[in-house]
Structure formats: C-alpha cells, structure tokens
PDB file of C-alpha atoms in Angstrom:
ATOM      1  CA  UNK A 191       0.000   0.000   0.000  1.00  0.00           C
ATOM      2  CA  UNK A 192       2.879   2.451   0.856  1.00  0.00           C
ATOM      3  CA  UNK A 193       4.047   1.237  -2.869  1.00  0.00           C
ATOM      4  CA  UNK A 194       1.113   3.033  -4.052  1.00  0.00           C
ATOM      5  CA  UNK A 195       1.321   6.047  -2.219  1.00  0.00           C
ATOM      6  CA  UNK A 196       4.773   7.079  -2.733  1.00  0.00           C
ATOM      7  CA  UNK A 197       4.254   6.414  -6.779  1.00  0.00           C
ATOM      8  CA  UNK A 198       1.163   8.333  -6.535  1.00  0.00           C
ATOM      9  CA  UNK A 199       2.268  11.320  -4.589  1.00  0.00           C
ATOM     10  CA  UNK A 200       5.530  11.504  -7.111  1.00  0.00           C
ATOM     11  CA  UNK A 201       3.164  11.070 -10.314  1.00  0.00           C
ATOM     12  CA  UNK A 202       1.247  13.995  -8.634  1.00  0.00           C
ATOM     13  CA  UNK A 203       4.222  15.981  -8.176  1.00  0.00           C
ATOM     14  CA  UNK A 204       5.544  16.048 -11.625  1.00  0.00           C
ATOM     15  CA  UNK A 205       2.209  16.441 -13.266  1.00  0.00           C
ATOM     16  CA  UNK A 206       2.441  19.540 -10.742  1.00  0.00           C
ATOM     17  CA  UNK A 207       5.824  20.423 -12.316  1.00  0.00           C
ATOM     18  CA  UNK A 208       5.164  20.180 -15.879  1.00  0.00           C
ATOM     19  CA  UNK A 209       1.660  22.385 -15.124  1.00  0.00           C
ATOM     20  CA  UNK A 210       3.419  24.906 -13.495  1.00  0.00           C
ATOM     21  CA  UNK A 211       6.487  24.868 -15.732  1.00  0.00           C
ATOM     22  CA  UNK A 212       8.829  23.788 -12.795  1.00  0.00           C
ATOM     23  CA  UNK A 213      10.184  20.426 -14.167  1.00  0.00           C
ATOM     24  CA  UNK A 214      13.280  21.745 -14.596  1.00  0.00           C
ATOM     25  CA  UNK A 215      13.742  22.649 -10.710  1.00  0.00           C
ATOM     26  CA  UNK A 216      12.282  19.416 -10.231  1.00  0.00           C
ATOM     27  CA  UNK A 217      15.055  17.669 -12.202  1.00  0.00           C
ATOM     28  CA  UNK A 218      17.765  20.020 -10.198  1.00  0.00           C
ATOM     29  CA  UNK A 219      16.268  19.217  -6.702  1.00  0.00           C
ATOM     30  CA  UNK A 220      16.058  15.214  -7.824  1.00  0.00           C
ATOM     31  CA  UNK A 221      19.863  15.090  -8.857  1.00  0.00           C
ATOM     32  CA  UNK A 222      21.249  17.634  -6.187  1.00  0.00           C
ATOM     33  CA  UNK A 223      19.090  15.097  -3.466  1.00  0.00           C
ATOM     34  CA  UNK A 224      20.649  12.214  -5.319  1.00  0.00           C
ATOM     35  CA  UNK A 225      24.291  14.174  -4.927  1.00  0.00           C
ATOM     36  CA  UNK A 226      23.331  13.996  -0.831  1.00  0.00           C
ATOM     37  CA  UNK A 227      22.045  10.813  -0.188  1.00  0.00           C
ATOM     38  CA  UNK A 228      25.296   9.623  -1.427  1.00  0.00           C
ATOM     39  CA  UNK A 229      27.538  11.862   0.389  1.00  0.00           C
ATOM     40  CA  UNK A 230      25.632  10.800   3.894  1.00  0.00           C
ATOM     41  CA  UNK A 231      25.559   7.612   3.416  1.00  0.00           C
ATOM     42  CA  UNK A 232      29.600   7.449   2.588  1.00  0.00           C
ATOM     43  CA  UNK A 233      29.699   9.548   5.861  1.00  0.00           C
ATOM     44  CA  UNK A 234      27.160   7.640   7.917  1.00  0.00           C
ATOM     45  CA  UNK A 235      29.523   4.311   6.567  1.00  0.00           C
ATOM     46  CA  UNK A 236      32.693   5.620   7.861  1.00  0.00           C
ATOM     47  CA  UNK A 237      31.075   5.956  11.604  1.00  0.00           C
ATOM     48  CA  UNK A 238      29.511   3.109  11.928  1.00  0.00           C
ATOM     49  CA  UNK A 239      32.539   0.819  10.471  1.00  0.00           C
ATOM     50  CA  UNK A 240      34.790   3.229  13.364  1.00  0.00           C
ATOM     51  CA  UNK A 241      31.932   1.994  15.973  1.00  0.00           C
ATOM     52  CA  UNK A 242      31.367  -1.620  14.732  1.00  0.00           C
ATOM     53  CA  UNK A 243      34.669  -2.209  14.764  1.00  0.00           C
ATOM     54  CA  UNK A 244      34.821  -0.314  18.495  1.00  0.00           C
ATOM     55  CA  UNK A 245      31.479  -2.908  19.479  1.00  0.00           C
ATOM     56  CA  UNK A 246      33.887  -5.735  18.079  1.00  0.00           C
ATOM     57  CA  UNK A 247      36.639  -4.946  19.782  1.00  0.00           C
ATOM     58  CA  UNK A 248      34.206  -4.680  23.055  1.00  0.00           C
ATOM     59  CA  UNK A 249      32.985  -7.646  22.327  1.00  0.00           C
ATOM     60  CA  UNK A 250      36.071  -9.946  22.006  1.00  0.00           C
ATOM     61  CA  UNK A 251      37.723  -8.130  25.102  1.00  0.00           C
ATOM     62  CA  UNK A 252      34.253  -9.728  26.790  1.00  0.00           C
ATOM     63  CA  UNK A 253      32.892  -5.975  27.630  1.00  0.00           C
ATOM     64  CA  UNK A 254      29.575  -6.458  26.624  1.00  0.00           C
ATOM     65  CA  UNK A 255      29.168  -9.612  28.736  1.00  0.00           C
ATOM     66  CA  UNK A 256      30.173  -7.667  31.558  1.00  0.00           C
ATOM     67  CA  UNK A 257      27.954  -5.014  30.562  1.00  0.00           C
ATOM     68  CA  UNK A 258      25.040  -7.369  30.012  1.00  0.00           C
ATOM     69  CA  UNK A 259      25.758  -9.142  33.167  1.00  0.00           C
ATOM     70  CA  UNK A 260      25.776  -5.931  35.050  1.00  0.00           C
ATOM     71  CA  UNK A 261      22.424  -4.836  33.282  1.00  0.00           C
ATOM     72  CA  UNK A 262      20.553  -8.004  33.562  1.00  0.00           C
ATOM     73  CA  UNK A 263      19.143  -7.526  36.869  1.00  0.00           C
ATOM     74  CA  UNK A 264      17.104  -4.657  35.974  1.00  0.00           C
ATOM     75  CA  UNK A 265      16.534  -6.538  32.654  1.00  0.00           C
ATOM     76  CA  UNK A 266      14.639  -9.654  34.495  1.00  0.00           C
ATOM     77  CA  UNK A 267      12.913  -7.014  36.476  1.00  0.00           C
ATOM     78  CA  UNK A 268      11.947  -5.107  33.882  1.00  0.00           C
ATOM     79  CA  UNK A 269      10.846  -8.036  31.623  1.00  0.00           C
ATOM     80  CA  UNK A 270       8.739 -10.440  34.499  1.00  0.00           C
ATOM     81  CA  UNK A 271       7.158 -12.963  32.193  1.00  0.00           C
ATOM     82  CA  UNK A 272      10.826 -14.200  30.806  1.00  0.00           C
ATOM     83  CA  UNK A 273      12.809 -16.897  32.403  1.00  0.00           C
ATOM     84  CA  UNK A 274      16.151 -15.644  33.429  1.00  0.00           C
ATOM     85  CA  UNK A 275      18.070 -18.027  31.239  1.00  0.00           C
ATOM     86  CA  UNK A 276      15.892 -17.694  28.048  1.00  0.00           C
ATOM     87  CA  UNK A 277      17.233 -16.900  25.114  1.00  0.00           C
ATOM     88  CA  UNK A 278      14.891 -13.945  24.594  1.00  0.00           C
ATOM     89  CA  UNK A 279      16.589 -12.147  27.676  1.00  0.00           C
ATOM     90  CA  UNK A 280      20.328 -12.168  25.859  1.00  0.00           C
ATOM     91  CA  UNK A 281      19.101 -10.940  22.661  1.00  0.00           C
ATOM     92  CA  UNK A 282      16.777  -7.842  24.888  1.00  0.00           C
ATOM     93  CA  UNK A 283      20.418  -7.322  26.657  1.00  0.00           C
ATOM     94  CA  UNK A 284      22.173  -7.119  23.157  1.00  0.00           C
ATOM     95  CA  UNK A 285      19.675  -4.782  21.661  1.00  0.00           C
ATOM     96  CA  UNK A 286      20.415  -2.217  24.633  1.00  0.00           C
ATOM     97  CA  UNK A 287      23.926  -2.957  24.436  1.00  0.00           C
ATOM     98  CA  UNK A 288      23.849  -2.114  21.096  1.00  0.00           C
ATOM     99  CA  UNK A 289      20.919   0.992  20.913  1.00  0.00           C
ATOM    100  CA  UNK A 290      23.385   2.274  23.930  1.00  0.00           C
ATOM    101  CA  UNK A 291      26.330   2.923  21.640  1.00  0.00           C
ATOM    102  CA  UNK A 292      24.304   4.088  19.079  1.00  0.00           C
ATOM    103  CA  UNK A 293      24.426   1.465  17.043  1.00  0.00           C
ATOM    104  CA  UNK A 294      20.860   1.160  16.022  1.00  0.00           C
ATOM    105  CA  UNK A 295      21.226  -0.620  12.788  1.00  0.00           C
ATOM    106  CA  UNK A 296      23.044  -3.438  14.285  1.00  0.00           C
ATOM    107  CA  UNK A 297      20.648  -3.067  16.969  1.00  0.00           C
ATOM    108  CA  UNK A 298      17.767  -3.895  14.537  1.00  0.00           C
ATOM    109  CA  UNK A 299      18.356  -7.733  14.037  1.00  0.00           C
ATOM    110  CA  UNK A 300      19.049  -8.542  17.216  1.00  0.00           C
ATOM    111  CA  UNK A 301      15.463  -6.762  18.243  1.00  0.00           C
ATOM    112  CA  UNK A 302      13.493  -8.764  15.605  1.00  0.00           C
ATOM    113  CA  UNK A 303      15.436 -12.066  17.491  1.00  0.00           C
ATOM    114  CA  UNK A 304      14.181 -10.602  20.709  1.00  0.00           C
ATOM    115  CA  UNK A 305      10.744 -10.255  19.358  1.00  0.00           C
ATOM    116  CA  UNK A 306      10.476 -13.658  17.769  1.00  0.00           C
ATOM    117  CA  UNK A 307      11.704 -15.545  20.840  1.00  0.00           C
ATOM    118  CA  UNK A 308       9.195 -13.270  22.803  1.00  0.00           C
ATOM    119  CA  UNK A 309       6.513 -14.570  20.609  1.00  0.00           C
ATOM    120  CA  UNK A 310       7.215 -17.804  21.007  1.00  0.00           C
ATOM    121  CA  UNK A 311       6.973 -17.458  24.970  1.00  0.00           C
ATOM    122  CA  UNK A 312       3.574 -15.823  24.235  1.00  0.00           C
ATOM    123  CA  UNK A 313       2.573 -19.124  22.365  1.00  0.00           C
ATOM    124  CA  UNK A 314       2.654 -17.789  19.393  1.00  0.00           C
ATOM    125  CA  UNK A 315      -0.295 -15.753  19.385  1.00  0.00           C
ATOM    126  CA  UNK A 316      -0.882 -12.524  17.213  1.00  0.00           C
ATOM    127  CA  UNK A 317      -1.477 -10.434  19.878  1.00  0.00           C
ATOM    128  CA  UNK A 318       1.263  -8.946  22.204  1.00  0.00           C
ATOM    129  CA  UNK A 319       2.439  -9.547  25.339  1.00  0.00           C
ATOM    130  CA  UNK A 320       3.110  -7.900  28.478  1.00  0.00           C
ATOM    131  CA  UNK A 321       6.735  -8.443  27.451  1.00  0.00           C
ATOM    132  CA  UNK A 322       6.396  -8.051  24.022  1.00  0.00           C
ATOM    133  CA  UNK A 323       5.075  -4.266  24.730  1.00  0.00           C
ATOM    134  CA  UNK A 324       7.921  -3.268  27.049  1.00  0.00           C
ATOM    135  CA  UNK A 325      10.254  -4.558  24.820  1.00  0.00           C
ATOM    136  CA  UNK A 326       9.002  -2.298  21.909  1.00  0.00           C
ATOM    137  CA  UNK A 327       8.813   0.865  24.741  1.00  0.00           C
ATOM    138  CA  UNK A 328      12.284   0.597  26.219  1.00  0.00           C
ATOM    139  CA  UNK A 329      13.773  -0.599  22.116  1.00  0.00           C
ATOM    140  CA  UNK A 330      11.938   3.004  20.363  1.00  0.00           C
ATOM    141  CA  UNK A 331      12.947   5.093  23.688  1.00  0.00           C
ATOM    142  CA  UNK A 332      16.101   3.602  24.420  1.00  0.00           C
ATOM    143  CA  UNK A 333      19.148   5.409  26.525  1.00  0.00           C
ATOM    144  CA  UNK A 334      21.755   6.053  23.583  1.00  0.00           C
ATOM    145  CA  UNK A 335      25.308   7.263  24.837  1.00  0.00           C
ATOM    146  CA  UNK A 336      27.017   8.081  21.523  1.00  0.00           C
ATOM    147  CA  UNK A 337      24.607   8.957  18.964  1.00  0.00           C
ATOM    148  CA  UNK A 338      26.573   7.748  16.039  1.00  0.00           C
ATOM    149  CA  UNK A 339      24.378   8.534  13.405  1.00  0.00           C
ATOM    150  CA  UNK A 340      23.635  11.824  14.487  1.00  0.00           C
ATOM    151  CA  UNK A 341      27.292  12.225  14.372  1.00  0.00           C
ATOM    152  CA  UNK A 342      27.914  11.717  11.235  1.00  0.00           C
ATOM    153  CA  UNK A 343      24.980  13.409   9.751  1.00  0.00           C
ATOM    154  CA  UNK A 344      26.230  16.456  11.597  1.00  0.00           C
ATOM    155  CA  UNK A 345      30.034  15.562  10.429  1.00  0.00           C
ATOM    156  CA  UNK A 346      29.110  15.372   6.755  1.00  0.00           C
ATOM    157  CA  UNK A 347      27.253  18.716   6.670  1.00  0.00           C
ATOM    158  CA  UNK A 348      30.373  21.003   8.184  1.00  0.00           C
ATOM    159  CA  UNK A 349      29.333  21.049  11.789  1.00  0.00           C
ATOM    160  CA  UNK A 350      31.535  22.958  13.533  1.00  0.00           C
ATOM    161  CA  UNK A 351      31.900  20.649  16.222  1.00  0.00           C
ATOM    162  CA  UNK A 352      29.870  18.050  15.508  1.00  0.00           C
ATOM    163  CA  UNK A 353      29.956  16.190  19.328  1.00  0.00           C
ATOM    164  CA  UNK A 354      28.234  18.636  21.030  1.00  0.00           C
ATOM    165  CA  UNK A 355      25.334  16.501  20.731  1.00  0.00           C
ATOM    166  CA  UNK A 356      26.561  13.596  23.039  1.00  0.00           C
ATOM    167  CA  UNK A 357      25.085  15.179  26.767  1.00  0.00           C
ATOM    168  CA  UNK A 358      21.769  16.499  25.240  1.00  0.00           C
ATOM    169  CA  UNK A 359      21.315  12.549  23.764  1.00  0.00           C
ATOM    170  CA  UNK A 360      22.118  11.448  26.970  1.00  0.00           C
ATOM    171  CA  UNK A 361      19.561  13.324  29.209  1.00  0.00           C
ATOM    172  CA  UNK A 362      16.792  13.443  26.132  1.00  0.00           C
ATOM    173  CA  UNK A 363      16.953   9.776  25.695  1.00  0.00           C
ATOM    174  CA  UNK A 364      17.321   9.163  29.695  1.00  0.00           C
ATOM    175  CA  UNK A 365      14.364  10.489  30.346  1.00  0.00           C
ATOM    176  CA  UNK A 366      12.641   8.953  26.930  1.00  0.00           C
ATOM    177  CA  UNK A 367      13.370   5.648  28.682  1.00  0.00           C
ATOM    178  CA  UNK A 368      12.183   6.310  31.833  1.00  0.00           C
ATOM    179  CA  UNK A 369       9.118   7.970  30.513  1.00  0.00           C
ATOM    180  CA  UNK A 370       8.470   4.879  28.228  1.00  0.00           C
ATOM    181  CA  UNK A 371       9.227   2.426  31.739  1.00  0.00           C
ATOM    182  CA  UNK A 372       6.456   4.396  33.402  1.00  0.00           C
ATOM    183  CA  UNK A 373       3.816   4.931  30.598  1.00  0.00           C
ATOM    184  CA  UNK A 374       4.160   0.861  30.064  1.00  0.00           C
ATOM    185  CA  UNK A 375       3.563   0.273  33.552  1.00  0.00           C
ATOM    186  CA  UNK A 376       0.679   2.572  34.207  1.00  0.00           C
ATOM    187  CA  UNK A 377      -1.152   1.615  31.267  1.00  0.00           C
ATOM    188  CA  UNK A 378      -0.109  -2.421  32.522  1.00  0.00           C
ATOM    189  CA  UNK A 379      -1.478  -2.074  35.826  1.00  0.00           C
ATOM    190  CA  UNK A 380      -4.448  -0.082  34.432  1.00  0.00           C
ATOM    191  CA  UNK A 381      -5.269  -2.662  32.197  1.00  0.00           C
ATOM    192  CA  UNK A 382      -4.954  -5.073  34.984  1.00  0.00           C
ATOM    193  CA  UNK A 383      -6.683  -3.617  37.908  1.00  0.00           C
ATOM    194  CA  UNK A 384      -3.994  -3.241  39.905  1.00  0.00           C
TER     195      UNK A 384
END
C-alpha cells in the first residue's frame, strides 16, 4: 500500500511540475538530493565501520558480557514474564547494548530475534504480550550514549563541532526511557486492575 502512495504522490508531483512549468527545478532538486544521499551515506559508513569495529573490539575483550551481566538484573525485572536463562533475555540485553552505543542498525536484528523468541513465549499468538510491549517501549525510547548517526549526519554537513550533541542525547533519551518504563507500567497495571 505504501508502494502506491509514494508512486502516486511523485506522479502527482511532476504532473504539478510540468503544469506549473517547474520540471526543470524538479530535475535540479532530484539530482542535487541524489548528490546527498550519497555523500551521507559514505559519511554515515565511515562511523559506523569506526563503531562496529569499536562494538567488536568490546565484544572480544568480553565488555559487553560484563555489561550485560551488570544490566541483567534490571533486565529480568523489567521483563517479568521471561525466564532468566531464556534466550529472549540475551538478545533484549544485546539490543540495549547495542541501541546504547548508538548502534541502532546493528541493533535492529538482534530486536526482531528478541521479538520472535518473545513470541514464542507468548505461544505464538498474534497479539502482544506484556513483554512483548515493554520490549518495543524501552527498544523506540532507548538510553543512547554516543549517537553515532547523528554524528555523522552532523560531520558530513560542516558542523563545527559536531559532538556537542553527546550530553543532550544522553539526558533526552534518559528520560525517553524512563518515561516509556512508566507509561508501560501505568497503562499495565491499568489494564490489569492493579
């Protein structure tokens, strides 16, 4: 369906374009955002190799074990319904571990693992659980400590200094989480009578 929309809204926009006579601004705009998307994304590739390869390195040197381990207290509180040594627990702790550094595309798959093992705790039915719905609060809010791709978006458009986003991201997406912790248990014991 979004198929459909997005050719419809750009059929719209250069019948719009050849009515008005603008095509040819069109046809600048189109290449000059073409020009951009390439530049960021050769930016956005240089960070994230610098921080994969920093996760990697973190990960061999056993970091993020100790990081998980230190975490996964407040992760089997946070996440009731899960047995402690389910496999759905590690791949939650990863996906912070990795939304933490910024890291959210490598964050992605390891979310959709978290989900699916979820899932399967929840029998396999199509609506979500108690778990499920945390999981999805604390994953879209989560605390990130080096924005990575915000970053290099800044570093690839001339940003003076292009860090200084680092403690804002830290307190914005501190209190996301926390927000998200409380909205999800609110609407949980709510729901619930409690």
């Amino acid at each position: 369906m979004v198929n459909y929309i997005w050719v419809g809204m750009m059929l719209i926009g250069i019948v719009y374009a050849a009515l008005n006579g603008t095509i040819d601004e069109v046809n600048k705009a189109l290449f000059k955002g073409a020009k951009e998307a390439v530049t960021l994304c050769f930016g956005l590739m240089s960070v994230l190799v610098f921080w994969l390869g920093l996760m990697k390195i973190a990960e061999e040197a056993g970091l993020l074990n100790k990081l998980s381990i230190l975490f996964k207290p407040l992760v089997t509180r946070l996440f009731p319904d899960v047995p402690a040594n389910h496999p759905a627990i590690g791949y939650i702790l990863s996906n912070m571990m990795a939304n933490t550094f910024g890291l959210g595309n490598a964050a992605t798959p390891l979310g959709i693992k978290a989900m699916e093992q979820l899932k399967e705790l929840n029998g396999g039915k199509d609506h979500a659980s108690r778990s499920m719905v945390t999981f999805l609060a604390i994953n879209t809010s989560s605390i990130t400590i080096i924005p990575t791709t915000v970053i290099a978006i800044r570093m690839t458009h001339g940003s003076a200094s292009p860090t200084d986003i680092v403690f804002p991201t830290i307190i914005a997406t501190f209190i996301s989480t926390i927000g998200a912790i409380l909205i999800d248990r609110y609407y949980y014991y709510k729901r619930n009578g409690g």
